[in-house]
Short mmCIF file of N, CA and C in Angstrom, two decimals:
data_model
loop_
_atom_site.label_atom_id
_atom_site.label_comp_id
_atom_site.label_asym_id
_atom_site.label_seq_id
_atom_site.Cartn_x
_atom_site.Cartn_y
_atom_site.Cartn_z
N ASP A 1 95.66 91.88 75.49
CA ASP A 1 94.67 92.90 75.21
C ASP A 1 93.98 93.38 76.49
N ILE A 2 94.04 92.57 77.55
CA ILE A 2 93.38 92.96 78.80
C ILE A 2 94.01 94.22 79.39
N ARG A 3 95.32 94.36 79.23
CA ARG A 3 95.98 95.56 79.77
C ARG A 3 95.51 96.82 79.04
N ASN A 4 95.29 96.73 77.74
CA ASN A 4 94.75 97.87 76.99
C ASN A 4 93.35 98.21 77.46
N GLN A 5 92.57 97.20 77.79
CA GLN A 5 91.22 97.44 78.29
C GLN A 5 91.26 98.14 79.65
N ILE A 6 92.17 97.71 80.50
CA ILE A 6 92.31 98.34 81.82
C ILE A 6 92.69 99.81 81.66
N VAL A 7 93.64 100.10 80.77
CA VAL A 7 94.05 101.49 80.53
C VAL A 7 92.88 102.31 80.01
N SER A 8 92.04 101.72 79.17
CA SER A 8 90.92 102.47 78.61
C SER A 8 89.94 102.94 79.68
N PHE A 9 89.87 102.23 80.81
CA PHE A 9 88.98 102.61 81.89
C PHE A 9 89.58 103.67 82.82
N SER A 10 90.87 103.90 82.70
CA SER A 10 91.54 104.85 83.58
C SER A 10 91.14 106.28 83.23
N GLY A 11 90.96 107.09 84.24
CA GLY A 11 90.62 108.49 84.03
C GLY A 11 91.84 109.40 84.03
N ASN A 12 93.02 108.82 84.20
CA ASN A 12 94.26 109.60 84.25
C ASN A 12 94.99 109.53 82.92
N ASP A 13 95.63 110.64 82.54
CA ASP A 13 96.42 110.64 81.31
C ASP A 13 97.71 109.84 81.49
N TRP A 14 98.40 110.01 82.61
CA TRP A 14 99.64 109.27 82.86
C TRP A 14 99.33 107.87 83.34
N GLN A 15 99.97 106.90 82.73
CA GLN A 15 99.81 105.49 83.08
C GLN A 15 101.16 104.93 83.50
N PHE A 16 101.17 104.10 84.53
CA PHE A 16 102.39 103.45 85.00
C PHE A 16 102.11 101.97 85.14
N PHE A 17 103.01 101.15 84.61
CA PHE A 17 102.82 99.70 84.65
C PHE A 17 103.96 99.05 85.41
N ILE A 18 103.61 98.20 86.36
CA ILE A 18 104.60 97.40 87.09
C ILE A 18 103.94 96.06 87.42
N ASN A 19 104.71 94.99 87.30
CA ASN A 19 104.20 93.66 87.63
C ASN A 19 104.13 93.47 89.13
N PRO A 20 103.27 92.57 89.62
CA PRO A 20 103.12 92.37 91.07
C PRO A 20 104.41 91.92 91.76
N TYR A 21 105.28 91.26 91.07
CA TYR A 21 106.52 90.75 91.66
C TYR A 21 107.69 91.72 91.50
N GLU A 22 107.44 92.91 90.98
CA GLU A 22 108.49 93.90 90.77
C GLU A 22 108.43 94.99 91.84
N GLU A 23 109.53 95.70 91.98
CA GLU A 23 109.62 96.78 92.96
C GLU A 23 110.30 97.98 92.32
N LEU A 24 109.68 99.15 92.45
CA LEU A 24 110.25 100.38 91.93
C LEU A 24 111.28 100.89 92.93
N VAL A 25 112.53 101.02 92.49
CA VAL A 25 113.61 101.44 93.37
C VAL A 25 113.54 102.94 93.62
N ASN A 26 113.36 103.71 92.57
CA ASN A 26 113.26 105.17 92.70
C ASN A 26 111.77 105.51 92.78
N ASN A 27 111.39 106.22 93.80
CA ASN A 27 109.95 106.48 93.97
C ASN A 27 109.56 107.92 93.71
N ASP A 28 110.36 108.65 92.98
CA ASP A 28 110.03 110.06 92.72
C ASP A 28 109.71 110.29 91.24
N ILE A 29 108.89 109.40 90.67
CA ILE A 29 108.57 109.54 89.24
C ILE A 29 107.70 110.75 88.95
N GLY A 30 107.23 111.42 89.99
CA GLY A 30 106.46 112.64 89.79
C GLY A 30 107.24 113.70 89.03
N LYS A 31 108.56 113.65 89.13
CA LYS A 31 109.40 114.59 88.38
C LYS A 31 109.25 114.38 86.88
N LEU A 32 109.02 113.14 86.48
CA LEU A 32 108.92 112.84 85.05
C LEU A 32 107.62 113.34 84.45
N ILE A 33 106.54 113.24 85.18
CA ILE A 33 105.24 113.61 84.61
C ILE A 33 105.08 115.11 84.44
N ASN A 34 105.96 115.88 85.03
CA ASN A 34 105.91 117.32 84.85
C ASN A 34 106.62 117.76 83.58
N GLN A 35 107.21 116.83 82.85
CA GLN A 35 107.88 117.14 81.60
C GLN A 35 106.93 116.84 80.44
N ASN A 36 107.18 117.43 79.31
CA ASN A 36 106.30 117.27 78.16
C ASN A 36 106.80 116.16 77.24
N LYS A 37 106.79 114.93 77.73
CA LYS A 37 107.23 113.76 76.96
C LYS A 37 106.07 112.77 76.88
N PRO A 38 106.02 111.97 75.81
CA PRO A 38 104.92 111.00 75.70
C PRO A 38 105.12 109.74 76.53
N ALA A 39 106.40 109.35 76.78
CA ALA A 39 106.65 108.09 77.48
C ALA A 39 108.07 108.04 77.99
N TYR A 40 108.31 107.10 78.90
CA TYR A 40 109.64 106.88 79.47
C TYR A 40 109.93 105.40 79.59
N LYS A 41 111.17 105.03 79.29
CA LYS A 41 111.63 103.66 79.51
C LYS A 41 112.27 103.58 80.89
N PHE A 42 112.06 102.45 81.54
CA PHE A 42 112.66 102.17 82.83
C PHE A 42 113.61 100.99 82.68
N ILE A 43 114.64 100.96 83.49
CA ILE A 43 115.57 99.84 83.51
C ILE A 43 114.95 98.76 84.38
N VAL A 44 114.83 97.55 83.84
CA VAL A 44 114.34 96.42 84.61
C VAL A 44 115.53 95.54 84.92
N SER A 45 115.76 95.32 86.21
CA SER A 45 116.97 94.64 86.68
C SER A 45 116.60 93.48 87.59
N ASN A 46 117.53 92.55 87.72
CA ASN A 46 117.34 91.45 88.66
C ASN A 46 118.30 91.58 89.85
N ASN A 47 118.66 92.80 90.19
CA ASN A 47 119.60 93.15 91.25
C ASN A 47 121.05 92.91 90.87
N GLU A 48 121.30 92.17 89.82
CA GLU A 48 122.67 91.89 89.42
C GLU A 48 123.01 92.49 88.06
N SER A 49 122.05 92.48 87.17
CA SER A 49 122.31 93.02 85.84
C SER A 49 121.00 93.53 85.23
N ILE A 50 121.16 94.30 84.17
CA ILE A 50 120.00 94.83 83.46
C ILE A 50 119.39 93.71 82.62
N ILE A 51 118.12 93.49 82.78
CA ILE A 51 117.41 92.49 81.99
C ILE A 51 116.91 93.12 80.70
N THR A 52 116.27 94.27 80.83
CA THR A 52 115.70 94.94 79.67
C THR A 52 115.45 96.41 80.01
N LYS A 53 115.11 97.16 78.99
CA LYS A 53 114.70 98.56 79.16
C LYS A 53 113.34 98.68 78.49
N GLU A 54 112.32 98.95 79.27
CA GLU A 54 110.95 98.92 78.76
C GLU A 54 110.20 100.21 79.06
N VAL A 55 109.24 100.52 78.20
CA VAL A 55 108.32 101.62 78.47
C VAL A 55 107.43 101.19 79.63
N ARG A 56 107.46 101.97 80.68
CA ARG A 56 106.62 101.66 81.85
C ARG A 56 105.78 102.86 82.29
N LEU A 57 106.11 104.04 81.80
CA LEU A 57 105.36 105.25 82.14
C LEU A 57 105.04 105.97 80.84
N TRP A 58 103.76 106.23 80.58
CA TRP A 58 103.38 106.85 79.31
C TRP A 58 102.08 107.63 79.48
N ARG A 59 101.88 108.53 78.52
CA ARG A 59 100.63 109.30 78.47
C ARG A 59 99.59 108.49 77.69
N LYS A 60 98.45 108.34 78.28
CA LYS A 60 97.35 107.65 77.62
C LYS A 60 97.00 108.34 76.31
N SER A 61 97.10 109.66 76.29
CA SER A 61 96.76 110.43 75.09
C SER A 61 97.74 110.20 73.94
N SER A 62 98.88 109.57 74.20
CA SER A 62 99.83 109.27 73.13
C SER A 62 99.46 108.00 72.36
N ASN A 63 98.41 107.33 72.79
CA ASN A 63 97.89 106.12 72.13
C ASN A 63 98.90 104.99 72.04
N ILE A 64 99.77 104.87 73.03
CA ILE A 64 100.68 103.73 73.11
C ILE A 64 99.87 102.55 73.61
N LYS A 65 100.01 101.42 72.96
CA LYS A 65 99.22 100.23 73.29
C LYS A 65 100.12 99.05 73.62
N PHE A 66 99.61 98.17 74.47
CA PHE A 66 100.29 96.91 74.73
C PHE A 66 100.17 96.03 73.49
N GLU A 67 101.24 95.30 73.19
CA GLU A 67 101.27 94.39 72.05
C GLU A 67 101.73 93.02 72.52
N GLN A 68 101.65 92.04 71.68
CA GLN A 68 102.02 90.64 71.94
C GLN A 68 100.87 89.94 72.66
N PRO A 69 100.53 88.74 72.23
CA PRO A 69 99.39 88.05 72.82
C PRO A 69 99.63 87.48 74.22
N VAL A 70 100.86 87.07 74.53
CA VAL A 70 101.10 86.42 75.83
C VAL A 70 101.80 87.37 76.79
N PHE A 71 103.01 87.77 76.48
CA PHE A 71 103.76 88.70 77.33
C PHE A 71 103.63 90.10 76.74
N GLU A 72 102.52 90.74 77.07
CA GLU A 72 102.24 92.06 76.50
C GLU A 72 103.32 93.06 76.90
N ASN A 73 103.73 93.88 75.96
CA ASN A 73 104.67 94.95 76.26
C ASN A 73 104.29 96.18 75.45
N LEU A 74 104.88 97.29 75.82
CA LEU A 74 104.60 98.57 75.17
C LEU A 74 105.73 98.89 74.22
N ASN A 75 105.42 99.10 72.95
CA ASN A 75 106.43 99.46 71.97
C ASN A 75 106.18 100.88 71.51
N PHE A 76 107.22 101.70 71.60
CA PHE A 76 107.10 103.09 71.18
C PHE A 76 108.50 103.59 70.90
N ASN A 77 108.72 104.20 69.75
CA ASN A 77 110.03 104.71 69.38
C ASN A 77 110.26 106.10 69.97
N ASN A 78 111.51 106.51 69.98
CA ASN A 78 111.90 107.85 70.45
C ASN A 78 111.47 108.11 71.90
N VAL A 79 111.75 107.15 72.75
CA VAL A 79 111.40 107.26 74.16
C VAL A 79 112.66 107.51 74.96
N ASP A 80 112.60 108.44 75.90
CA ASP A 80 113.74 108.72 76.77
C ASP A 80 113.93 107.58 77.77
N LEU A 81 115.17 107.19 77.96
CA LEU A 81 115.51 106.21 78.97
C LEU A 81 115.78 106.95 80.27
N THR A 82 115.13 106.55 81.34
CA THR A 82 115.32 107.17 82.64
C THR A 82 116.39 106.40 83.41
N ASN A 83 116.80 106.93 84.53
CA ASN A 83 117.68 106.19 85.42
C ASN A 83 116.87 105.52 86.52
N TYR A 84 115.59 105.37 86.31
CA TYR A 84 114.73 104.72 87.26
C TYR A 84 114.81 103.21 87.07
N VAL A 85 114.85 102.47 88.18
CA VAL A 85 115.07 101.03 88.13
C VAL A 85 113.88 100.31 88.74
N ILE A 86 113.50 99.22 88.09
CA ILE A 86 112.50 98.32 88.61
C ILE A 86 113.19 96.98 88.84
N ASN A 87 113.21 96.51 90.08
CA ASN A 87 113.81 95.21 90.39
C ASN A 87 112.80 94.12 90.13
N ASN A 88 113.27 93.10 89.47
CA ASN A 88 112.44 91.98 89.07
C ASN A 88 112.72 90.80 89.97
#
């Protein structure tokens, strides 16, 4: 729930989430925010294979919330998968 609280304090509509131990491989996500979509999934990889595909960029106004008590994640249907990679 702490991540939802942090988002609530943000003054920006677009939110991006990345863990401290992760690295964004593609750094031109500005192209995505110019499109009229509520959220985007990113590929999370360990340099060898895809671990998961998760929502990491979303509009605050779309009311997407973090869920799960321990490993919070964002659940939202009908999200476009990007070719952007986050190395874990």
